[in-house]
Amino acid sequence: MQPTIYTIAEQAGVSIATVSRALNNGPRISEATRARILKIATDLGYQPSAAARGLALKTTETLALIFPQVSGPYFSELIGGAEGVARQQNYHLLVYSLQTNKPNDPFLHLLPARTDGLILSNQHIGEEYIHHLHQRSFPFVLMGREVAGLKLDTVRPDNEGGAYQLTRHLIEVHGCQRIAFVCGSEDNLHTQERLAGYNRALQASGLPAWVEPSIRGDFSEAGGYARMQRILTWAEQPQAVFAASDQMAVGVLAAITQAGLHVPEDIAVVGFDDIPSAAYLQPALTTVNQAIFEQGALATEHLLQRINWPDMAPRSVVWPTRLIIRRSCGCGNP
Amino acid sequence: MQPTIYTIAEQAGVSIATVSRALNNGPRISEATRARILKIATDLGYQPSAAARGLALKTTETLALIFPQVSGPYFSELIGGAEGVARQQNYHLLVYSLQTNKPNDPFLHLLPARTDGLILSNQHIGEEYIHHLHQRSFPFVLMGREVAGLKLDTVRPDNEGGAYQLTRHLIEVHGCQRIAFVCGSEDNLHTQERLAGYNRALQASGLPAWVEPSIRGDFSEAGGYARMQRILTWAEQPQAVFAASDQMAVGVLAAITQAGLHVPEDIAVVGFDDIPSAAYLQPALTTVNQAIFEQGALATEHLLQRINWPDMAPRSVVWPTRLIIRRSCGCGNP
DNA sequence: GTGAAAGCGCTAACAG
DNA sequence: CTGTTAGCGCTTTCAC
């Protein structure tokens, strides 16, 4: 059997209240007994029961991160950022990949019973649920989205701005006129915002949009590959392709190369995310950095602050994006 | 305030015991009252307190996955496999990236107090700790390693066999004589086993080993890039390079291409892991598939079985690897 | 400074 | 079939 505070109390010849005080740096306890108790506790290898503590304190010291799917470099970065901050503050991190399309998955409703706060990075979670959490004033932060009419803690990348800059770069520096945009999944907010930035840049220069939509698409390499193959059948070839994510850009590069064409000579390619391998692709990928790891860390910090200070004003941060110019757009080696 | 079984009992005009029975499909309860109670529970949006349940049942319904670091495609696959199985069986998954070199990190000792079982995929965790868990017969499964003298639940890839096959392929099909091996971190077991397979294949053909070690290396793209650059300064160039991981192979490819050489014409390159993007690299990467996702899922299944049947005989599974021949070794398109 | 006791929400005998 | 009651391990008043 695991030792409990009773075990310790017995060995120390004190009451469990005193043990509790010693363990929690409570006030009104002599240094001598505190030291004695602490020693016994470590000797016994005592570990407090999370359940009992949670029950008494109404706290779980646990956070949950909910996202669409783990595969791919995006979410591993996100988890990494969140986990680091959580642990540093003695919190634990539960992860859930929720691929459901049910906007109000019953599963979601059991989370508040196990956690002190949520990081929601899933776009298909219904607003109904968000409102529900908000009304209960259960701590959470939203990633990559906002909810109309609600002042919430959110963290999201400047998708529109990043896509705008990148598209302008293609137009102004490289003189591209025909730029194709390869969607991730079409109902994805990130895709839509990036598409909006792309459109704004084109309109500013009076150029037409060329969008390859994705009916049941995703952000994978395979998705990028398949869509680029379709683009290659177009009557008029684009001079540049803007993939909605780096992961898709990897597939786009593969399709172009396999068709016997060269990047960037025949077609320029750019992506979005700046995943770790982007710099090492052939050619190195021009993209937009959005510091996913840092966003995950920041979201977690804000969540922890929300938990500790429930009345703090909500903060909505738009993480600035940064153009990363490499070779795939046609620029020389930076 | 959240509703509890007391709230429900009051509204239903029954005792909390009856409510508990209704909620847990307990025996000896009339269908009528069960239905009535269930209805009230859902109307109230009742969710059982995980802490209270855990305290009474001595169970957490939570698993933990401990690994070295999240970054990179390897661990996101692993998490994905584990999370899926866990959730399907109503378990929750905590993740921890433990980069410590302290083989007996104090942090590890608090895990049994919060979880019902552990998946340890971290090679730097001391055997002392493993023995400790084993003696307490706390459920856990080891990934990628064994402990001498202990019969444990383990899941690991056939690193040696996969590396052997891949090296033989290079020698026999492509006639390579000078094959360089690029280590991940040198004290990593996966690296060592892959290196062993590489060595065995070379010895079988009477060829010399060419190993580029890594003093403080890792499995990253940057690591592969830096080491390949060093290899390119060697007096005699290798005909093929075997990178200890696909992620490193990405860096290796970049270094070779940047030096103005071509893969596979000038130097063949092969990796290990078969990460999702391997098929889309330029050229497509010949590698060894080890089904990381599936290994994560299997480890979780075995852990759950160990939790449910503590006396089951431990299972040590070596996951078979599969040669994935693509273009980077010199083979035509498969 | 220390102890007694109540209570956190739920389960599981044991009675009825 | 249903209710009473005693914990599970810990924190926290409130006395002393």
XYZ file of C-alpha atoms (C1' of nucleotides) in Angstrom:
700
model
C 0.000 0.000 0.000
C 1.089 3.534 -0.748
C 1.875 5.668 2.294
C -0.678 8.352 3.140
C -0.596 11.255 5.518
C -1.874 8.834 8.156
C 1.207 6.684 7.766
C 3.396 9.701 8.184
C 1.407 11.090 11.096
C 1.718 7.806 12.918
C 5.455 7.549 12.415
C 5.986 11.141 13.424
C 3.675 10.921 16.386
C 1.623 13.894 15.264
C -1.836 14.431 13.787
C -2.618 14.395 10.112
C -3.353 18.112 10.262
C 0.210 18.778 11.224
C 1.485 16.570 8.448
C -0.661 18.439 5.968
C 0.722 21.738 7.202
C 4.275 20.545 6.942
C 3.758 19.234 3.433
C 2.080 22.383 2.198
C 4.382 24.902 3.844
C 1.456 25.909 5.973
C 1.812 28.539 8.676
C 2.022 27.985 12.397
C 4.263 25.003 12.548
C 7.672 24.765 14.157
C 10.651 24.334 11.910
C 11.672 21.292 13.879
C 8.506 19.280 13.333
C 8.241 20.410 9.739
C 11.735 19.105 9.038
C 11.059 15.877 10.876
C 7.863 15.249 8.922
C 9.430 16.124 5.609
C 12.196 13.672 6.230
C 9.794 10.864 7.044
C 7.788 11.693 3.955
C 10.759 11.439 1.626
C 12.018 8.329 3.364
C 8.663 6.726 2.793
C 8.573 7.927 -0.810
C 5.290 9.585 -0.051
C 3.316 11.058 -2.941
C 0.037 12.865 -2.271
C -3.010 11.334 -3.898
C -4.034 13.583 -6.740
C -7.631 12.455 -6.369
C -7.892 13.265 -2.670
C -6.174 16.572 -3.128
C -8.379 17.380 -6.060
C -11.495 16.493 -4.144
C -10.612 18.644 -1.174
C -9.248 21.545 -3.171
C -11.565 21.387 -6.155
C -8.631 21.594 -8.428
C -7.052 19.147 -10.838
C -3.768 20.839 -11.738
C -4.471 19.544 -15.194
C -5.009 21.255 -18.523
C -6.361 19.763 -21.704
C -5.366 20.484 -25.265
C -7.916 19.576 -27.913
C -6.991 19.533 -31.591
C -8.170 17.930 -34.829
C -5.434 15.376 -35.387
C -1.923 14.773 -34.218
C -0.314 13.777 -37.443
C 1.895 16.325 -39.030
C 4.469 18.771 -37.756
C 1.940 21.404 -36.808
C 0.431 19.789 -33.755
C 3.593 18.311 -32.424
C 4.967 21.837 -32.225
C 1.797 22.988 -30.531
C 1.889 20.219 -27.964
C 5.534 20.908 -27.318
C 4.912 24.552 -26.567
C 1.949 23.850 -24.328
C 3.525 21.015 -22.430
C 6.636 22.983 -21.556
C 4.755 25.860 -19.990
C 2.313 23.583 -18.209
C 4.977 21.491 -16.555
C 7.029 24.444 -15.558
C 4.038 25.600 -13.517
C 3.322 22.151 -12.130
C 0.384 21.493 -14.351
C -0.290 18.346 -16.285
C -1.418 18.207 -19.872
C -4.068 15.940 -21.332
C -4.241 15.692 -25.112
C -7.257 14.828 -27.205
C -7.515 14.634 -30.910
C -11.119 15.267 -31.723
C -11.933 14.685 -35.343
C -15.617 14.733 -34.849
C -17.852 16.821 -36.972
C -20.494 16.824 -34.327
C -20.086 20.400 -33.221
C -21.261 19.528 -29.751
C -19.636 16.193 -29.076
C -20.847 14.803 -25.730
C -17.278 13.937 -24.955
C -16.450 17.607 -24.588
C -18.779 17.942 -21.660
C -16.793 15.701 -19.450
C -13.629 17.703 -19.752
C -14.447 20.355 -17.171
C -14.807 17.568 -14.618
C -11.209 16.499 -15.152
C -9.358 19.688 -15.873
C -8.889 23.236 -14.673
C -8.765 24.678 -18.149
C -8.921 23.960 -21.852
C -7.002 24.950 -24.930
C -9.273 24.556 -27.911
C -7.502 24.444 -31.195
C -10.259 22.669 -33.007
C -12.379 24.615 -35.428
C -15.285 22.223 -35.547
C -16.214 22.663 -31.932
C -19.604 24.325 -31.914
C -20.130 27.836 -30.656
C -22.860 26.458 -28.476
C -20.220 24.671 -26.430
C -18.007 27.734 -26.293
C -20.897 29.774 -25.014
C -21.608 27.101 -22.464
C -18.051 27.211 -21.109
C -18.095 30.950 -21.117
C -21.325 31.174 -19.162
C -20.026 28.784 -16.553
C -16.875 30.890 -16.641
C -14.814 27.804 -17.061
C -11.273 28.836 -18.073
C -10.296 28.208 -21.677
C -8.435 29.760 -24.531
C -9.278 29.506 -28.179
C -6.618 29.023 -30.791
C -6.973 30.114 -34.379
C -10.472 31.457 -34.076
C -12.765 33.984 -32.481
C -16.407 33.843 -31.557
C -18.562 36.722 -32.678
C -19.990 38.752 -29.839
C -17.793 37.201 -27.166
C -14.737 38.737 -25.575
C -12.503 35.721 -25.038
C -8.899 34.712 -24.537
C -7.637 33.827 -27.980
C -4.356 33.298 -29.754
C -4.162 33.114 -33.506
C -1.719 33.768 -36.296
C -2.067 36.681 -38.656
C -3.057 34.417 -41.516
C -4.477 37.162 -43.663
C -1.514 39.453 -43.265
C 1.048 36.724 -43.822
C -0.668 35.496 -46.950
C -0.997 39.044 -48.220
C 2.702 39.762 -47.777
C 3.733 36.515 -49.350
C 1.506 37.051 -52.367
C 2.762 40.593 -52.811
C 6.296 39.271 -52.714
C 5.446 36.942 -55.576
C 3.861 39.755 -57.556
C 6.282 42.557 -56.902
C 9.636 40.869 -56.615
C 9.067 38.065 -59.062
C 6.517 39.636 -61.330
C 4.125 36.709 -61.119
C 0.765 37.282 -62.774
C -0.775 33.839 -62.538
C -0.605 32.591 -58.982
C -2.533 29.484 -58.016
C -3.715 28.981 -54.446
C -3.989 25.430 -53.142
C -6.564 25.151 -50.384
C -6.292 23.026 -47.310
C -9.697 21.824 -46.293
C -12.020 24.464 -47.568
C -13.993 24.999 -44.410
C -10.838 25.509 -42.420
C -10.555 28.984 -41.004
C -6.814 29.175 -41.508
C -7.317 28.351 -45.164
C -10.029 30.938 -45.537
C -7.977 33.675 -43.934
C -4.924 32.858 -45.995
C -7.075 32.810 -49.063
C -8.431 36.212 -48.109
C -4.914 37.631 -47.850
C -4.045 36.110 -51.193
C -7.152 37.627 -52.762
C -6.506 41.043 -51.313
C -2.983 41.092 -52.725
C -4.196 40.018 -56.142
C -6.950 42.588 -56.191
C -4.544 45.323 -55.205
C -2.687 44.530 -58.389
C -5.730 43.795 -60.479
C -4.820 40.138 -60.968
C -7.264 37.238 -61.138
C -7.414 34.566 -58.472
C -6.707 30.964 -59.390
C -7.918 28.722 -56.667
C -7.701 24.973 -56.618
C -10.354 24.018 -54.099
C -10.448 20.851 -52.070
C -13.686 19.061 -51.682
C -12.693 16.714 -48.909
C -9.179 17.913 -48.558
C -6.770 18.118 -45.705
C -3.401 19.702 -45.047
C -1.346 16.624 -45.852
C 1.471 16.084 -48.313
C -0.798 13.745 -50.252
C -3.403 16.465 -50.519
C -0.907 18.923 -51.934
C 0.403 16.342 -54.338
C -2.994 15.413 -55.714
C -4.084 18.994 -56.154
C -0.890 20.030 -57.864
C -1.333 17.189 -60.302
C -4.715 18.588 -61.147
C -3.278 22.055 -61.633
C -0.747 20.627 -64.069
C -3.618 19.655 -66.336
C -4.844 23.234 -66.572
C -4.726 24.815 -70.012
C -2.690 27.720 -68.761
C 0.030 26.980 -66.237
C 0.479 29.183 -63.186
C 3.806 30.907 -62.647
C 3.599 30.340 -58.928
C 1.722 28.111 -56.518
C 0.789 29.192 -53.005
C 0.137 26.124 -50.852
C -2.048 26.746 -47.812
C 0.449 24.889 -45.612
C 4.077 23.779 -45.794
C 3.030 20.198 -45.462
C 0.982 20.557 -48.632
C 3.835 22.436 -50.277
C 5.954 19.308 -49.839
C 3.432 17.427 -51.962
C 3.237 20.273 -54.447
C 7.008 20.225 -54.908
C 6.919 16.493 -55.470
C 4.206 16.717 -58.121
C 6.022 19.440 -60.021
C 9.357 17.690 -59.940
C 7.827 14.418 -60.977
C 6.274 16.135 -63.977
C 9.767 17.021 -65.104
C 9.454 20.685 -64.233
C 11.724 22.701 -62.012
C 11.136 24.867 -58.977
C 11.480 27.809 -59.050
C 12.528 28.087 -62.705
C 9.330 26.712 -64.214
C 6.964 27.260 -61.323
C 7.607 29.010 -58.037
C 6.200 27.447 -54.866
C 5.507 28.976 -51.485
C 3.927 27.603 -48.338
C 2.732 28.676 -44.919
C 3.820 27.652 -41.387
C 7.597 27.387 -41.588
C 7.733 23.850 -40.296
C 11.151 22.650 -39.117
C 11.975 20.861 -42.361
C 11.027 23.777 -44.640
C 14.583 25.066 -44.723
C 15.867 21.679 -45.860
C 13.514 20.949 -48.704
C 14.718 20.986 -52.312
C 14.585 23.817 -53.021
C 14.384 25.421 -49.582
C 10.830 26.596 -49.106
C 9.800 30.230 -49.027
C 7.051 30.461 -46.468
C 5.476 32.393 -43.623
C 6.615 31.745 -40.105
C 3.896 31.658 -37.487
C 5.812 30.301 -34.495
C 3.423 27.523 -33.596
C 5.467 26.386 -30.629
C 5.408 29.895 -29.199
C 1.697 30.257 -29.808
C 1.084 27.027 -27.913
C 3.226 28.300 -25.069
C 1.499 31.668 -24.992
C -1.971 30.143 -25.054
C -0.994 28.000 -22.092
C 0.392 30.959 -20.181
C -2.777 32.906 -20.725
C -4.871 29.944 -19.690
C -2.939 29.598 -16.460
C -3.386 33.295 -15.781
C -7.088 33.033 -16.464
C -7.278 30.185 -13.951
C -5.444 32.166 -11.316
C -7.142 35.483 -11.955
C -10.623 34.810 -13.286
C -11.513 38.478 -13.481
C -8.652 39.572 -15.661
C -9.782 41.149 -18.928
C -9.703 38.659 -21.803
C -6.828 39.026 -24.219
C -7.071 38.405 -27.885
C -3.642 38.123 -29.432
C -2.898 37.965 -33.111
C 0.526 36.477 -33.458
C 2.530 38.358 -36.063
C 3.752 36.353 -39.006
C 7.124 36.742 -40.648
C 8.014 36.240 -44.279
C 10.745 33.648 -44.669
C 12.344 34.080 -48.040
C 14.216 31.060 -49.295
C 14.797 29.667 -52.738
C 11.501 28.135 -53.858
C 10.016 31.513 -54.784
C 12.874 32.300 -57.089
C 15.021 34.349 -54.763
C 18.726 33.594 -54.602
C 20.021 31.981 -51.486
C 19.344 34.510 -48.712
C -22.164 25.074 -8.643
C -21.909 21.823 -10.539
C -24.636 19.287 -9.814
C -23.597 16.258 -7.759
C -25.328 13.017 -7.008
C -26.889 14.794 -4.054
C -28.546 17.291 -6.356
C -29.925 14.487 -8.434
C -31.011 12.433 -5.432
C -32.917 15.365 -4.057
C -34.711 16.098 -7.300
C -35.560 12.457 -7.826
C -36.602 11.939 -4.237
C -34.258 8.982 -3.776
C -31.017 8.346 -1.927
C -27.575 8.946 -3.381
C -26.967 5.202 -3.415
C -29.796 4.759 -5.847
C -28.464 7.518 -8.014
C -25.049 5.913 -8.029
C -26.584 2.602 -9.059
C -28.552 4.194 -11.842
C -25.534 6.026 -13.154
C -23.268 2.995 -13.062
C -25.714 0.480 -14.471
C -25.669 -1.193 -11.110
C -27.870 -4.202 -10.372
C -31.048 -4.290 -8.353
C -32.703 -1.164 -9.504
C -36.017 -0.812 -11.280
C -35.984 0.310 -14.866
C -38.431 3.047 -13.995
C -36.290 4.768 -11.391
C -33.146 4.262 -13.442
C -34.737 6.007 -16.380
C -36.094 8.781 -14.216
C -32.707 9.399 -12.604
C -30.866 9.280 -15.894
C -33.189 11.842 -17.316
C -32.664 14.208 -14.422
C -28.926 13.701 -14.703
C -28.819 14.670 -18.358
C -31.201 17.540 -17.813
C -28.883 18.869 -15.153
C -25.860 18.305 -17.341
C -24.422 16.199 -14.574
C -20.834 15.036 -14.897
C -19.306 12.826 -12.211
C -16.340 14.325 -10.404
C -13.260 12.508 -11.585
C -11.545 13.216 -8.291
C -14.304 11.762 -6.128
C -14.633 8.756 -8.351
C -10.902 8.261 -8.374
C -10.683 8.522 -4.639
C -13.404 5.974 -4.040
C -12.356 3.606 -6.770
C -8.602 4.065 -6.569
C -8.470 4.514 -10.264
C -7.664 7.480 -12.469
C -8.711 6.286 -15.907
C -5.638 8.101 -17.082
C -2.492 6.951 -18.839
C 0.737 8.845 -19.284
C 3.091 8.855 -22.225
C 6.633 9.971 -21.504
C 9.065 10.742 -24.301
C 12.229 12.764 -24.907
C 10.850 15.638 -26.956
C 7.801 16.346 -29.023
C 9.362 18.034 -31.970
C 9.549 16.004 -35.104
C 7.244 13.631 -36.878
C 8.220 10.639 -34.791
C 6.499 11.545 -31.571
C 3.437 13.049 -33.098
C 2.787 9.680 -34.721
C 3.388 7.962 -31.415
C 1.011 10.245 -29.546
C -1.591 9.783 -32.244
C -1.506 6.005 -31.952
C -1.635 6.039 -28.178
C -4.341 8.642 -27.876
C -6.691 6.834 -30.224
C -6.598 3.570 -28.333
C -6.810 5.270 -24.962
C -9.883 7.274 -25.788
C -11.623 4.384 -27.406
C -11.414 2.627 -24.047
C -12.431 5.702 -22.080
C -8.981 6.478 -20.852
C -7.327 9.842 -20.860
C -3.782 10.504 -21.948
C -1.261 12.743 -20.247
C 1.868 13.632 -22.183
C 5.241 14.580 -20.802
C 8.366 15.393 -22.650
C 11.188 14.598 -20.310
C 14.532 15.739 -21.606
C 16.291 15.258 -18.362
C 19.483 13.348 -18.137
C 18.920 12.660 -14.500
C 18.121 8.982 -14.827
C 15.928 9.140 -11.761
C 14.141 12.447 -12.124
C 12.013 13.114 -9.017
C 9.224 14.128 -11.307
C 8.783 10.540 -12.401
C 7.820 9.495 -8.933
C 4.657 11.505 -8.900
C 3.236 9.861 -11.960
C 1.863 6.741 -10.301
C -0.230 9.007 -8.083
C -2.011 10.481 -11.100
C -2.221 7.625 -13.555
C -3.135 3.984 -13.875
C -0.280 3.189 -16.200
C 2.738 4.522 -18.031
C 4.177 4.274 -21.501
C 7.871 4.975 -21.283
C 9.488 5.813 -24.537
C 12.407 7.621 -23.023
C 15.760 5.944 -23.032
C 17.342 8.027 -20.331
C 15.012 6.891 -17.627
C 17.131 4.949 -15.171
C 16.749 1.235 -14.652
C 16.454 1.953 -10.987
C 13.109 3.582 -11.636
C 11.966 0.754 -13.888
C 12.813 -1.730 -11.172
C 10.922 0.394 -8.710
C 7.772 0.359 -10.816
C 8.143 -3.317 -11.447
C 8.462 -4.169 -7.782
C 5.392 -2.148 -6.940
C 3.824 -3.918 -9.900
C 2.661 -0.616 -11.259
C 1.501 -1.128 -14.864
C 3.780 0.215 -17.575
C 5.143 -0.644 -20.962
C 8.546 0.159 -22.298
C 9.044 1.339 -25.846
C 12.254 0.872 -27.761
C 14.178 -0.824 -25.010
C 14.434 -3.796 -22.703
C 15.818 -4.146 -19.230
C 18.234 -6.969 -18.632
C 16.972 -9.590 -16.228
C 13.395 -8.338 -16.222
C 10.465 -9.821 -18.061
C 8.445 -6.774 -19.028
C 5.859 -5.539 -21.462
C 7.822 -3.961 -24.264
C 7.273 -2.834 -27.827
C 10.174 -1.965 -30.075
C 11.044 -1.892 -33.733
C 13.425 -4.352 -35.312
C 16.100 -1.712 -35.722
C 18.915 -4.144 -36.269
C 17.060 -6.202 -38.840
C 15.765 -3.200 -40.740
C 19.177 -1.588 -40.921
C 20.713 -4.870 -41.987
C 18.276 -5.325 -44.844
C 18.629 -1.766 -45.987
C 22.410 -1.957 -45.986
C 22.359 -5.242 -47.874
C 20.101 -3.648 -50.437
C 22.686 -0.934 -50.956
C 25.472 -3.474 -51.290
C 23.790 -6.120 -53.377
C 21.448 -4.206 -55.611
C 23.504 -1.077 -56.043
C 26.981 -2.442 -55.555
C 27.910 0.163 -52.969
C 31.258 -0.412 -51.288
C 31.655 2.779 -49.332
C 28.575 3.398 -47.226
C 28.632 6.084 -44.576
C 26.399 5.846 -41.522
C 25.198 9.058 -39.941
C 24.444 8.605 -36.252
C 21.629 10.195 -34.354
C 22.693 10.882 -30.804
C 25.338 8.299 -30.125
C 24.000 7.016 -26.862
C 20.571 6.454 -28.361
C 19.578 2.829 -28.410
C 17.814 3.086 -31.757
C 20.980 4.490 -33.270
C 23.103 1.774 -31.757
C 20.859 -1.004 -32.989
C 20.660 0.451 -36.468
C 24.392 0.842 -36.454
C 24.707 -2.788 -35.430
C 22.578 -3.903 -38.366
C 24.628 -1.746 -40.677
C 27.847 -3.231 -39.333
C 26.620 -6.788 -39.645
C 25.704 -6.266 -43.276
C 29.073 -4.720 -44.051
C 30.956 -7.485 -42.307
C 28.993 -10.104 -44.175
C 30.408 -8.597 -47.345
C 33.815 -7.795 -45.938
C 33.342 -4.049 -46.283
C 34.630 -1.385 -43.890
C 32.323 0.755 -41.790
C 32.297 4.499 -42.256
C 30.629 6.093 -39.351
C 30.115 9.778 -38.811
C 29.547 10.019 -35.112
C 27.702 12.763 -33.333
C 29.120 14.114 -30.159
C 26.107 16.047 -28.988
C 23.871 15.103 -31.822
C 20.181 14.633 -32.207
C 17.807 13.292 -34.829
C 16.968 16.642 -36.384
C 17.270 17.871 -39.948
C 19.935 20.305 -38.805
C 21.939 17.435 -37.330
C 21.826 15.502 -40.585
C 22.760 18.578 -42.545
C 25.784 19.422 -40.421
C 27.100 15.902 -40.439
C 26.693 15.470 -44.154
C 28.656 18.643 -44.657
C 31.456 17.100 -42.657
C 31.312 13.944 -44.721
C 31.658 15.976 -47.866
C 35.079 17.062 -46.647
C 36.320 13.504 -46.433
C 39.167 12.578 -48.751
C 37.259 9.682 -50.207
C 33.545 10.228 -50.833
C 31.019 7.569 -49.864
C 28.801 6.083 -52.545
C 25.874 5.968 -50.192
C 24.817 7.559 -46.922
C 22.634 5.801 -44.381
C 21.005 8.351 -42.087
C 19.880 7.006 -38.727
C 16.479 8.671 -39.172
C 14.408 10.111 -41.994
C 14.427 13.466 -40.332
C 18.218 13.477 -40.531
C 18.036 12.213 -44.103
C 16.167 15.393 -45.011
C 19.188 17.372 -43.833
C 21.549 15.003 -45.592
C 19.721 15.467 -48.889
C 19.890 19.227 -48.475
C 23.634 19.223 -47.819
C 24.351 17.056 -50.836
C 22.171 19.059 -53.178
C 23.609 22.303 -51.947
C 27.093 21.005 -52.693
C 26.039 20.672 -56.311
C 25.860 16.892 -56.211
C 22.915 14.724 -57.133
C 21.004 12.008 -55.313
C 21.147 9.173 -56.161
C 23.498 9.643 -59.114
C 26.470 10.950 -57.141
C 25.554 9.711 -53.693
C 22.689 7.466 -52.686
C 20.818 8.328 -49.487
C 18.636 6.157 -47.290
C 16.895 6.801 -43.986
C 14.932 5.042 -41.280
C 11.377 5.522 -39.980
C 9.290 6.151 -43.088
C 7.854 9.418 -41.865
C 4.798 10.671 -43.744
C 6.762 13.081 -45.920
C 9.422 10.550 -46.954
C 7.526 9.616 -50.105
C 7.364 13.246 -51.183
C 10.982 14.270 -50.762
C 13.170 14.977 -53.775
C 14.104 12.309 -54.574
C 11.596 10.111 -52.737
C 13.396 8.553 -49.806
C 14.252 4.875 -49.590
C 13.824 3.946 -45.972
C 12.622 1.406 -43.425
C 9.048 1.507 -42.255
C 8.538 0.889 -38.567
C 4.889 1.867 -38.162
C 5.317 4.211 -35.255
C 1.629 4.975 -35.028
C 0.816 1.280 -34.790
C 3.510 0.700 -32.202
C 2.050 3.473 -30.079
C -1.386 1.916 -30.417
C -0.129 -1.556 -29.560
C 1.812 -0.364 -26.544
C -1.339 1.305 -25.275
C -3.429 -1.791 -25.827
C -0.960 -3.895 -23.923
C -0.828 -1.364 -21.133
C -4.593 -1.417 -20.814
C -4.557 -5.191 -20.704
C -1.868 -5.163 -18.056
C -4.033 -2.810 -15.988
C -7.046 -5.052 -16.326
C -5.237 -8.357 -15.896
C -2.199 -7.775 -13.720
C -1.199 -11.417 -13.770
C -1.003 -11.838 -17.506
C 2.419 -12.917 -18.720
C 4.469 -9.964 -19.974
C 4.768 -9.635 -23.720
C 7.817 -8.412 -25.484
C 7.045 -7.546 -29.067
C 9.548 -6.690 -31.723
C 7.685 -4.852 -34.425
C 8.783 -6.051 -37.848
C 10.263 -3.458 -40.149
C 9.667 -3.232 -43.851
C 12.032 -2.014 -46.545
C 10.500 0.849 -48.482
C 12.321 1.159 -51.765
C 11.964 4.531 -53.434
C 14.273 6.565 -55.600
C 16.964 7.945 -53.320
C 18.891 4.675 -53.237
C 19.157 4.559 -57.000
C 16.194 2.339 -57.773
C 13.844 3.421 -60.529
C 10.415 4.560 -59.546
C 8.806 1.560 -57.847
C 2.110 25.159 17.578
C -0.941 21.303 17.372
C -5.156 18.327 17.258
C -10.168 17.112 16.377
C -13.462 16.996 13.178
C -16.076 18.175 9.176
C -16.413 17.894 4.410
C -15.047 17.408 -0.753
C -18.327 13.677 -4.238
C -18.634 9.072 -4.999
C -18.768 3.848 -4.218
C -19.858 -0.266 -1.853
C -21.057 -3.137 1.735
C -24.820 -4.009 4.691
C -29.499 -3.527 6.260
C -34.038 -3.356 5.508
C -35.530 -2.811 -4.925
C -33.858 1.105 -1.903
C -31.631 3.654 2.014
C -27.857 4.161 5.644
C -23.380 4.462 6.446
C -18.575 4.082 6.323
C -14.787 5.108 4.080
C -11.240 6.860 -0.003
C -6.870 10.798 1.387
C -6.453 15.393 1.978
C -7.419 20.371 3.461
C -9.181 23.520 6.570
C -11.718 25.804 10.068
C -12.017 25.968 14.900
C -10.614 24.880 19.512
C -7.035 24.268 22.763
